[in-house]
Short mmCIF file of C-alpha atoms in Angstrom, two decimals:
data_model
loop_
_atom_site.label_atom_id
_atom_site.label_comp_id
_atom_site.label_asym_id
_atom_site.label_seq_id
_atom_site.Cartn_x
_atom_site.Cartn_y
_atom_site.Cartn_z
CA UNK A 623 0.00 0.00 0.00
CA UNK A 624 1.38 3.51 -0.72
CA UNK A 625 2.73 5.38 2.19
CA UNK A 626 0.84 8.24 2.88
CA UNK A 627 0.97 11.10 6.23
CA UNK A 628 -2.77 12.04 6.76
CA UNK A 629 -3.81 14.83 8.94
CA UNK A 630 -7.73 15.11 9.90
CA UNK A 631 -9.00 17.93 11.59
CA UNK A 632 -12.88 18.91 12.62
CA UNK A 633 -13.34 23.15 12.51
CA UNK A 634 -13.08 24.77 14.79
CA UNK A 635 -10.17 23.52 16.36
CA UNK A 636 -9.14 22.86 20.21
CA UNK A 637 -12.47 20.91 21.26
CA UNK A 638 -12.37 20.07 24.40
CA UNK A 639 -13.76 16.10 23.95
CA UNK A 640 -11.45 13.58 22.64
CA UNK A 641 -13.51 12.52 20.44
CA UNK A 642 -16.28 15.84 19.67
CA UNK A 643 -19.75 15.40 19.13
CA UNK A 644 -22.63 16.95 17.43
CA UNK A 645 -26.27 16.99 17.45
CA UNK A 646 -28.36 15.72 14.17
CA UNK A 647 -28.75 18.09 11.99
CA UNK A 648 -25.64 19.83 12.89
CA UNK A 649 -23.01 21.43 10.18
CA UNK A 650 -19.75 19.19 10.37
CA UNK A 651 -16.56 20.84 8.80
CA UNK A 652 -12.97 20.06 8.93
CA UNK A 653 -9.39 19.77 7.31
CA UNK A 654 -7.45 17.73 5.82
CA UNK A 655 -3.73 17.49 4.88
CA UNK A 656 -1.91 14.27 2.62
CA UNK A 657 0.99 14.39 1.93
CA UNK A 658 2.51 11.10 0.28
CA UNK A 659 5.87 9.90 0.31
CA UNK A 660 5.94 8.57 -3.30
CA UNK A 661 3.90 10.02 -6.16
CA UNK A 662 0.68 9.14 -6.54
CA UNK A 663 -1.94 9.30 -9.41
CA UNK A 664 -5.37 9.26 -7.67
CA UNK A 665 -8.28 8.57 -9.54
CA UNK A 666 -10.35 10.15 -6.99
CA UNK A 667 -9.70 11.55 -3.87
CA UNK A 668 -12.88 10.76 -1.47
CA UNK A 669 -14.03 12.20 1.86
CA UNK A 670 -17.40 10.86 3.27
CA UNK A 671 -19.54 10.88 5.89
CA UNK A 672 -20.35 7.48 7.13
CA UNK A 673 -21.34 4.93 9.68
CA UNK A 674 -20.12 1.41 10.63
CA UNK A 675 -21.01 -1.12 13.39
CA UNK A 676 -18.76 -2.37 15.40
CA UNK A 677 -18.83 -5.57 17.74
CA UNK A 678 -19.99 -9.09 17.39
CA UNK A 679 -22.11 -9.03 14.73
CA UNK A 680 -20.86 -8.65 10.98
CA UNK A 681 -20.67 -5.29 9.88
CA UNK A 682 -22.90 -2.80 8.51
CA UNK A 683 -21.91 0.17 7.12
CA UNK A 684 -23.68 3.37 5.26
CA UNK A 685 -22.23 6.34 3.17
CA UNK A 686 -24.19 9.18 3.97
CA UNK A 687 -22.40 11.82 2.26
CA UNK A 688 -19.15 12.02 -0.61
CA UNK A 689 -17.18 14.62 -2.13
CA UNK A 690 -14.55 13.98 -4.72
CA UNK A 691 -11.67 16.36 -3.72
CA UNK A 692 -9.10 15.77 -6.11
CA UNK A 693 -8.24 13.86 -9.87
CA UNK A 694 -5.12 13.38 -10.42
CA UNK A 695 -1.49 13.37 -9.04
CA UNK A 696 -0.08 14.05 -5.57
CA UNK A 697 3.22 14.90 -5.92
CA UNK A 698 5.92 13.47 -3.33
CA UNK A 699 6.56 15.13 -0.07
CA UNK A 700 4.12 18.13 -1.09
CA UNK A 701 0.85 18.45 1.07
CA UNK A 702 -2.42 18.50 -0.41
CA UNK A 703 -4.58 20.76 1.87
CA UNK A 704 -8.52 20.83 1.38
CA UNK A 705 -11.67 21.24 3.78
CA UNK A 706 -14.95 19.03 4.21
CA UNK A 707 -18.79 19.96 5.23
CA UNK A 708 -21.41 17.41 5.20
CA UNK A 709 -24.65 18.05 7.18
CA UNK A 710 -25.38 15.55 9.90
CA UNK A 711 -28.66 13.30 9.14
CA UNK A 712 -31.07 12.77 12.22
CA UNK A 713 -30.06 9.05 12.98
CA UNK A 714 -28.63 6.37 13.73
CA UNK A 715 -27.53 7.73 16.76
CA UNK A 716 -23.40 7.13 18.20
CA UNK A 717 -24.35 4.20 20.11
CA UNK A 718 -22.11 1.81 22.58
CA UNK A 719 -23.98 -1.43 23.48
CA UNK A 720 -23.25 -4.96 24.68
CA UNK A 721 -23.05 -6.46 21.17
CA UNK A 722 -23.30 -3.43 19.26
CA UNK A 723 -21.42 -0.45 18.40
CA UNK A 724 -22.71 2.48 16.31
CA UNK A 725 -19.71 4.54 14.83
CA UNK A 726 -19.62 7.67 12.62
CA UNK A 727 -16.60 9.32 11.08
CA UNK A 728 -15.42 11.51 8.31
CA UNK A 729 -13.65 9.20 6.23
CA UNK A 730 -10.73 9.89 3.57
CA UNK A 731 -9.90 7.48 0.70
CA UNK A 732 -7.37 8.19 -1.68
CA UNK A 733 -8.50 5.95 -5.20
CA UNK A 734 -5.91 4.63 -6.30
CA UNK A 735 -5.38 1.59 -9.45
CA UNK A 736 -4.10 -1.62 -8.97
CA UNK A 737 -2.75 -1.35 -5.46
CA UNK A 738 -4.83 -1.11 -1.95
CA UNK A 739 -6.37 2.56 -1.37
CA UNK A 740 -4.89 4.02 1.65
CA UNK A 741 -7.73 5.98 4.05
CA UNK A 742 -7.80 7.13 7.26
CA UNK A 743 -11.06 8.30 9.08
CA UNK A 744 -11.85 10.96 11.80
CA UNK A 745 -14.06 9.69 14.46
CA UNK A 746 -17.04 11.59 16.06
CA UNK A 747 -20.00 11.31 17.94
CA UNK A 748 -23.67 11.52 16.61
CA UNK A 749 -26.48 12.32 19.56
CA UNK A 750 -29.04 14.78 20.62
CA UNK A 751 -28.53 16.49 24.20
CA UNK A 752 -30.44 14.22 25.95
CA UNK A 753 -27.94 11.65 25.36
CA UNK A 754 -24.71 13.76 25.73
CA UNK B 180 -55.66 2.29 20.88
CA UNK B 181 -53.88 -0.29 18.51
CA UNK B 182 -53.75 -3.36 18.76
CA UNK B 183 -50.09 -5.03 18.35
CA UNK B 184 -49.38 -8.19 16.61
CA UNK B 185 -46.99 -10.98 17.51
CA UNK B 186 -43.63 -10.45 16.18
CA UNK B 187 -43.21 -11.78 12.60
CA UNK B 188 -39.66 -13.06 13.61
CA UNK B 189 -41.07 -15.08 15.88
CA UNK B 190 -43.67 -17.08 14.03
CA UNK B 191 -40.55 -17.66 11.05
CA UNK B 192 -38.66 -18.95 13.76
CA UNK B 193 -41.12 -21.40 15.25
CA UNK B 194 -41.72 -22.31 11.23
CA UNK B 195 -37.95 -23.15 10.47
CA UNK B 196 -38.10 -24.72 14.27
CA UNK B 197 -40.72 -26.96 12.20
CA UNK B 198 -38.76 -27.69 9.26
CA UNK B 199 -36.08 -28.98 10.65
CA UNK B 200 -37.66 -31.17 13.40
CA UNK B 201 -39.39 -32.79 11.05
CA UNK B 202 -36.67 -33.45 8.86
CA UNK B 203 -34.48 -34.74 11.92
CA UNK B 204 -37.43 -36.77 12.62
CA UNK B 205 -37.90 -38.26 9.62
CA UNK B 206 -34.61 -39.23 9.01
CA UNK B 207 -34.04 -40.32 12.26
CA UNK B 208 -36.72 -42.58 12.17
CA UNK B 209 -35.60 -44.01 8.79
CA UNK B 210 -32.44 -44.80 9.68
CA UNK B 211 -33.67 -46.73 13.10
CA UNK B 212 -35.78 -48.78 10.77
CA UNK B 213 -33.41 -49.49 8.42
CA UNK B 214 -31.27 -50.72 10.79
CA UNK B 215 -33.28 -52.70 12.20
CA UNK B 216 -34.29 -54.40 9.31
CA UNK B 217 -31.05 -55.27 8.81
CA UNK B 218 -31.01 -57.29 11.82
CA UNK B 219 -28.90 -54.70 13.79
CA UNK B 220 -31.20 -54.47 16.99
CA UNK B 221 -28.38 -52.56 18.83
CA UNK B 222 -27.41 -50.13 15.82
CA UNK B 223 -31.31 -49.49 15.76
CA UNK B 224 -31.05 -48.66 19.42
CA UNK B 225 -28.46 -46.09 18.73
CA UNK B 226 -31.07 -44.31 16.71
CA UNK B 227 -33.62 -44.07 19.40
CA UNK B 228 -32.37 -41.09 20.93
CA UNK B 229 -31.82 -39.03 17.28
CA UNK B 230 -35.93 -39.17 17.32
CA UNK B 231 -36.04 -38.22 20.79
CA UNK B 232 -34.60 -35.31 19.67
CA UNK B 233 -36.33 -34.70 16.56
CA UNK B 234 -39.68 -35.40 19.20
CA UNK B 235 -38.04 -32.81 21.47
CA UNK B 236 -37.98 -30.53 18.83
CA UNK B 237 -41.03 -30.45 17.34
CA UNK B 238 -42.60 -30.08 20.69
CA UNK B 239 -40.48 -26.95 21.56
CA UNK B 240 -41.81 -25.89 17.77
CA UNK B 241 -45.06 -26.47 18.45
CA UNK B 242 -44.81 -25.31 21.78
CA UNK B 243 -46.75 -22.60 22.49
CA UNK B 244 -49.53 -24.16 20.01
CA UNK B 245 -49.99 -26.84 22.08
CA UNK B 246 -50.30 -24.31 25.47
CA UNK B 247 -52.47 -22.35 23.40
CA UNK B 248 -55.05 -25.41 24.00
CA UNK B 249 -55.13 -24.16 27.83
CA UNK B 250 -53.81 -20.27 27.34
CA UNK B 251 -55.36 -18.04 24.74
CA UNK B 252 -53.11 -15.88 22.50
CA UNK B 253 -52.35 -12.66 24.25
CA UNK B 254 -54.15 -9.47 22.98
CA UNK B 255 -52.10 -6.48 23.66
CA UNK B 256 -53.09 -2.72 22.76
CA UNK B 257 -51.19 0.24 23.25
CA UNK B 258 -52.21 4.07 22.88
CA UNK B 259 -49.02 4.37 20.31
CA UNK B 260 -46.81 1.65 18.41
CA UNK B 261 -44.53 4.58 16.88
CA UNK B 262 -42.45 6.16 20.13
CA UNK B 263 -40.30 8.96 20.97
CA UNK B 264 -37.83 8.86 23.63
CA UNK B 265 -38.80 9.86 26.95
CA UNK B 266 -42.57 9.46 25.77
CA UNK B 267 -45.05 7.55 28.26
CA UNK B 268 -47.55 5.47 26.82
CA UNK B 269 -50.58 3.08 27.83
CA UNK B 270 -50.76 -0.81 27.29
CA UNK B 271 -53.79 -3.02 28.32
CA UNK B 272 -53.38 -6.59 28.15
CA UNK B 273 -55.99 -9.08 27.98
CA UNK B 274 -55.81 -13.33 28.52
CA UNK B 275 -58.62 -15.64 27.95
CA UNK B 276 -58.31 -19.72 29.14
CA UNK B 277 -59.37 -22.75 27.39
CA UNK B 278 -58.90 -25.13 30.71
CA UNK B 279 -58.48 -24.09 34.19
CA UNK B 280 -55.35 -23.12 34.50
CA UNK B 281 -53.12 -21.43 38.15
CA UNK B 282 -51.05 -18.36 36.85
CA UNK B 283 -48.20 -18.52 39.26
CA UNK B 284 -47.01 -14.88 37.20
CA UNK B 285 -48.20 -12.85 34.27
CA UNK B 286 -46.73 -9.64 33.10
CA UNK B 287 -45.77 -7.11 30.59
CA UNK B 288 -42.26 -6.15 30.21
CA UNK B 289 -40.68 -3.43 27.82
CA UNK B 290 -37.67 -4.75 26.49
CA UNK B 291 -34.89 -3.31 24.82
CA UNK B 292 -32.98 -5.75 22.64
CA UNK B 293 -29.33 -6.32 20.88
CA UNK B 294 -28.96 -8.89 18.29
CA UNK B 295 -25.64 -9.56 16.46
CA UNK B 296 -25.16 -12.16 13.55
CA UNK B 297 -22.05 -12.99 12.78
CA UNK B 298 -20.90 -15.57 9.94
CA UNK B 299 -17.81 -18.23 10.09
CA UNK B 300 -17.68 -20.22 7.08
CA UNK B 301 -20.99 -21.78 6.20
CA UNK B 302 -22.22 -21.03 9.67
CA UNK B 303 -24.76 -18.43 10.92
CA UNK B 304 -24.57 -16.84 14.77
CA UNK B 305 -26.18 -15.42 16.26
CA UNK B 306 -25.53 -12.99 19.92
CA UNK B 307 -28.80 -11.47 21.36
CA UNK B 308 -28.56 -8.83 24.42
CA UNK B 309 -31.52 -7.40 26.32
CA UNK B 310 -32.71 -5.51 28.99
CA UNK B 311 -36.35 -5.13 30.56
CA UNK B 312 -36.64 -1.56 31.32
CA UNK B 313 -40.33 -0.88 32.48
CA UNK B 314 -43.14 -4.04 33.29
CA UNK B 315 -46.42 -3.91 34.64
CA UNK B 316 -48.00 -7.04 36.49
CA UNK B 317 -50.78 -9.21 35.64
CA UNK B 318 -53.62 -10.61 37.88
CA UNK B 319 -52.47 -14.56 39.06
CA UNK B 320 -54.24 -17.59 40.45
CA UNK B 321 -56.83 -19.97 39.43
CA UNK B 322 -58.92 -19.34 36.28
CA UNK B 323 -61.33 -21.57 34.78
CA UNK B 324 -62.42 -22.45 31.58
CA UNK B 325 -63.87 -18.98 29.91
CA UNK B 326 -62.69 -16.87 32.21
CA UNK B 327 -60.11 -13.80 31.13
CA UNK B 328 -58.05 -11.19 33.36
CA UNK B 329 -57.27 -8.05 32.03
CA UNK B 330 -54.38 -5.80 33.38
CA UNK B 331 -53.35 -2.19 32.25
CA UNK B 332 -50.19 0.35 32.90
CA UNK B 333 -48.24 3.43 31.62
CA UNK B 334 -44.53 2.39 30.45
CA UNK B 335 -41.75 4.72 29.65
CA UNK B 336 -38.93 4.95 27.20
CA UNK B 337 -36.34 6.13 28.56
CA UNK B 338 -35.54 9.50 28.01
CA UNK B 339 -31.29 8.63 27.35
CA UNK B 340 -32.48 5.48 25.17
CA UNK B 341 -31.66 4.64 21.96
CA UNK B 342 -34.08 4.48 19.18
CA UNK B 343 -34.87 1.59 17.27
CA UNK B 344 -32.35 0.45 14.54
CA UNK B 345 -32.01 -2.30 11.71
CA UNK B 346 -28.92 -3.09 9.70
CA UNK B 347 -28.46 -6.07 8.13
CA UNK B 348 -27.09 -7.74 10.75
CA UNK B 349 -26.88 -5.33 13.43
CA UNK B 350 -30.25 -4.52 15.18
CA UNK B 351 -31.47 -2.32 17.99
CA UNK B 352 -35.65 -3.28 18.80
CA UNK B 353 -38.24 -2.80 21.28
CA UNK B 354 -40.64 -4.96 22.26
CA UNK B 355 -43.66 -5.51 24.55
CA UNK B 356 -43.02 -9.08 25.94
CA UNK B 357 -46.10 -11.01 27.53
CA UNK B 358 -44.39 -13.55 29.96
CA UNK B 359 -46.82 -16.46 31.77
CA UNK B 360 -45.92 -18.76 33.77
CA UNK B 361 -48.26 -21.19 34.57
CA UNK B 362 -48.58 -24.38 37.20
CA UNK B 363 -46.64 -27.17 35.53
CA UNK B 364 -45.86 -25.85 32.31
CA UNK B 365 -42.90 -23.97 31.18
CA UNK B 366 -43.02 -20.23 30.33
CA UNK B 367 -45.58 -18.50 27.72
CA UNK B 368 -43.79 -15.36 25.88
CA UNK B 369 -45.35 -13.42 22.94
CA UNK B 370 -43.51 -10.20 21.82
CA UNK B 371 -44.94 -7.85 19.89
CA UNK B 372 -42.79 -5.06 18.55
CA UNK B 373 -42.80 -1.58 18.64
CA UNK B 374 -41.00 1.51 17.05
CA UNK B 375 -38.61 4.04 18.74
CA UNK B 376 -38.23 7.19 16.68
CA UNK B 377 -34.61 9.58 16.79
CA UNK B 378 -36.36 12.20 18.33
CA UNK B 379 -37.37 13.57 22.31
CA UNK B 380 -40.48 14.13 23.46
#
């Protein structure tokens, strides 16, 4: 797999959580910095909003959102800088259970031909106040 | 009010409970004979307890079929089968009986359920996790033949609950569950299912 240095960031910076969370319906924005060791001609660069379960159970998993950042090449050692904003649906819910996890995250995906697309993903947490 | 229905799920289960008891049975049973045609009493006697389980089976299938011949099938009615978090609602239950029957306990539980399938090879699993979170009780004791009890509360969902989800193979459900437990037979439980929206009251 090509090496590549991500950098995922949710705006505006210096939350307090670990991991920040937002209420449905909320605006979700961030950054995000690549910068790839070797050259790399992407067919797409991807960042969506998604969920996946977690647990026991096989896993399910949903693309809520997608927007195609970039076609074409990342040159070596040179960032690529861009920014993300997806509104949050109403549900599922961030959920931690027995058997089941609910997960959301901003995830990047770099498209790439013929070899294993490197991603990395930005976790967060999905829930209305009554739940915080 | 509306009244709920028994939980789909649960009738297909009891059905594929069917299917394969009776094919255990069957072949079971075939084999016995055959071997004890051929003259093999104690290879037929190896086959007796296959269709003891196959026998099991088919009871546990037909289960609450054959207590329905003393119990009646639960009718449950609630002021709302769509919820919100946090939102109180109103359940009556009502039991009829076929034979006199002692209820040791009846009651009506809300339950809040995990179930995880998972898939190794050509095997299915599946990991189930629940909790009861609210329950009224139901009148006990002797009841005759024609007689029926009828028992009523408010339940709550939980305000910091989670609202009803269904993945493929990840799902989060509510249910009413009618539990009975009568004098010398095993428990009674019908569910009937209900819908927690992702949004407060």
């Amino acid at each position: 797999m090509a090496d590549v240095e991500f950098a995922l960031n949710f705006l505006p910076p210096g939350t307090s959580s670990q991991v920040p969370v937002y209420l449905p319906g909320e605006s979700i924005s961030g950054s995000i910095q690549i910068t790839p060791q070797d050259a790399l001609k992407c067919r797409h660069l991807y960042t969506r909003l998604c969920w996946h379960t977690e647990g026991r159970g096989d896993t399910d998993k949903q693309v809520i959102a997608e927007q195609d950042l970039h076609q074409g090449e990342l040159r070596a050692g040179v960032p690529f800088y861009s920014r993300f904003q997806f509104r949050l649906p109403s549900q599922p819910w961030s959920y931690s259970g027995h058997y089941v996890n609910i997960i959301w995250e901003v995830e990047v995906v770099i498209d790439l031909a013929m070899t294993r697309d490197p991603r990395e993903g930005l976790r967060f947490i999905l829930a209305p106040s009554a739940r915080q | 009010m509306q009244r709920l229905r028994e939980t789909g799920a649960s009738k297909a289960g009891r059905g594929c409970l069917v299917l394969f008891a009776l094919l255990w049975t069957a072949f079971s049973v075939f084999w016995t004979w055959a071997a004890w045609r051929g003259g093999g009493g104690l290879s037929a006697l190896f086959g007796v307890p296959f269709i003891a389980i196959g026998v099991a089976l088919l009871v546990g299938a037909f289960w609450r079929t054959i207590a329905g011949v003393r119990i009646g099938r639960p009718k449950l009615s609630v002021s709302k089968d769509v919820l919100r978090l946090g939102e109180i609602f109103f359940a009556r239950y009502h039991q009829s009986f076929r034979l006199p029957v002692d209820i040791l306990e009846s009651k009506v539980e809300l339950v809040f359920r995990e179930t995880a399938v998972y898939r190794r090879g050509s095997d299915t699993y599946t990991e189930v996790h629940e909790e009861a979170l609210d329950f009224f009780e139901s009148p006990t004791g002797h009841f005759d033949v024609g007689q029926t009890t009828q028992s009523d509360g408010n339940l709550m969902i939980p305000a910091n609950a989670m609202h009803t989800f269904a993945g493929t193979n990840n799902k989060l459900q509510w249910f009413l569950r009618v539990t009975v437990n009568a004098q010398g037979w095993p428990d009674i439980k019908d569910e009937f299912e209900l819908t927690v929206l992702a949004e407060g009251n």
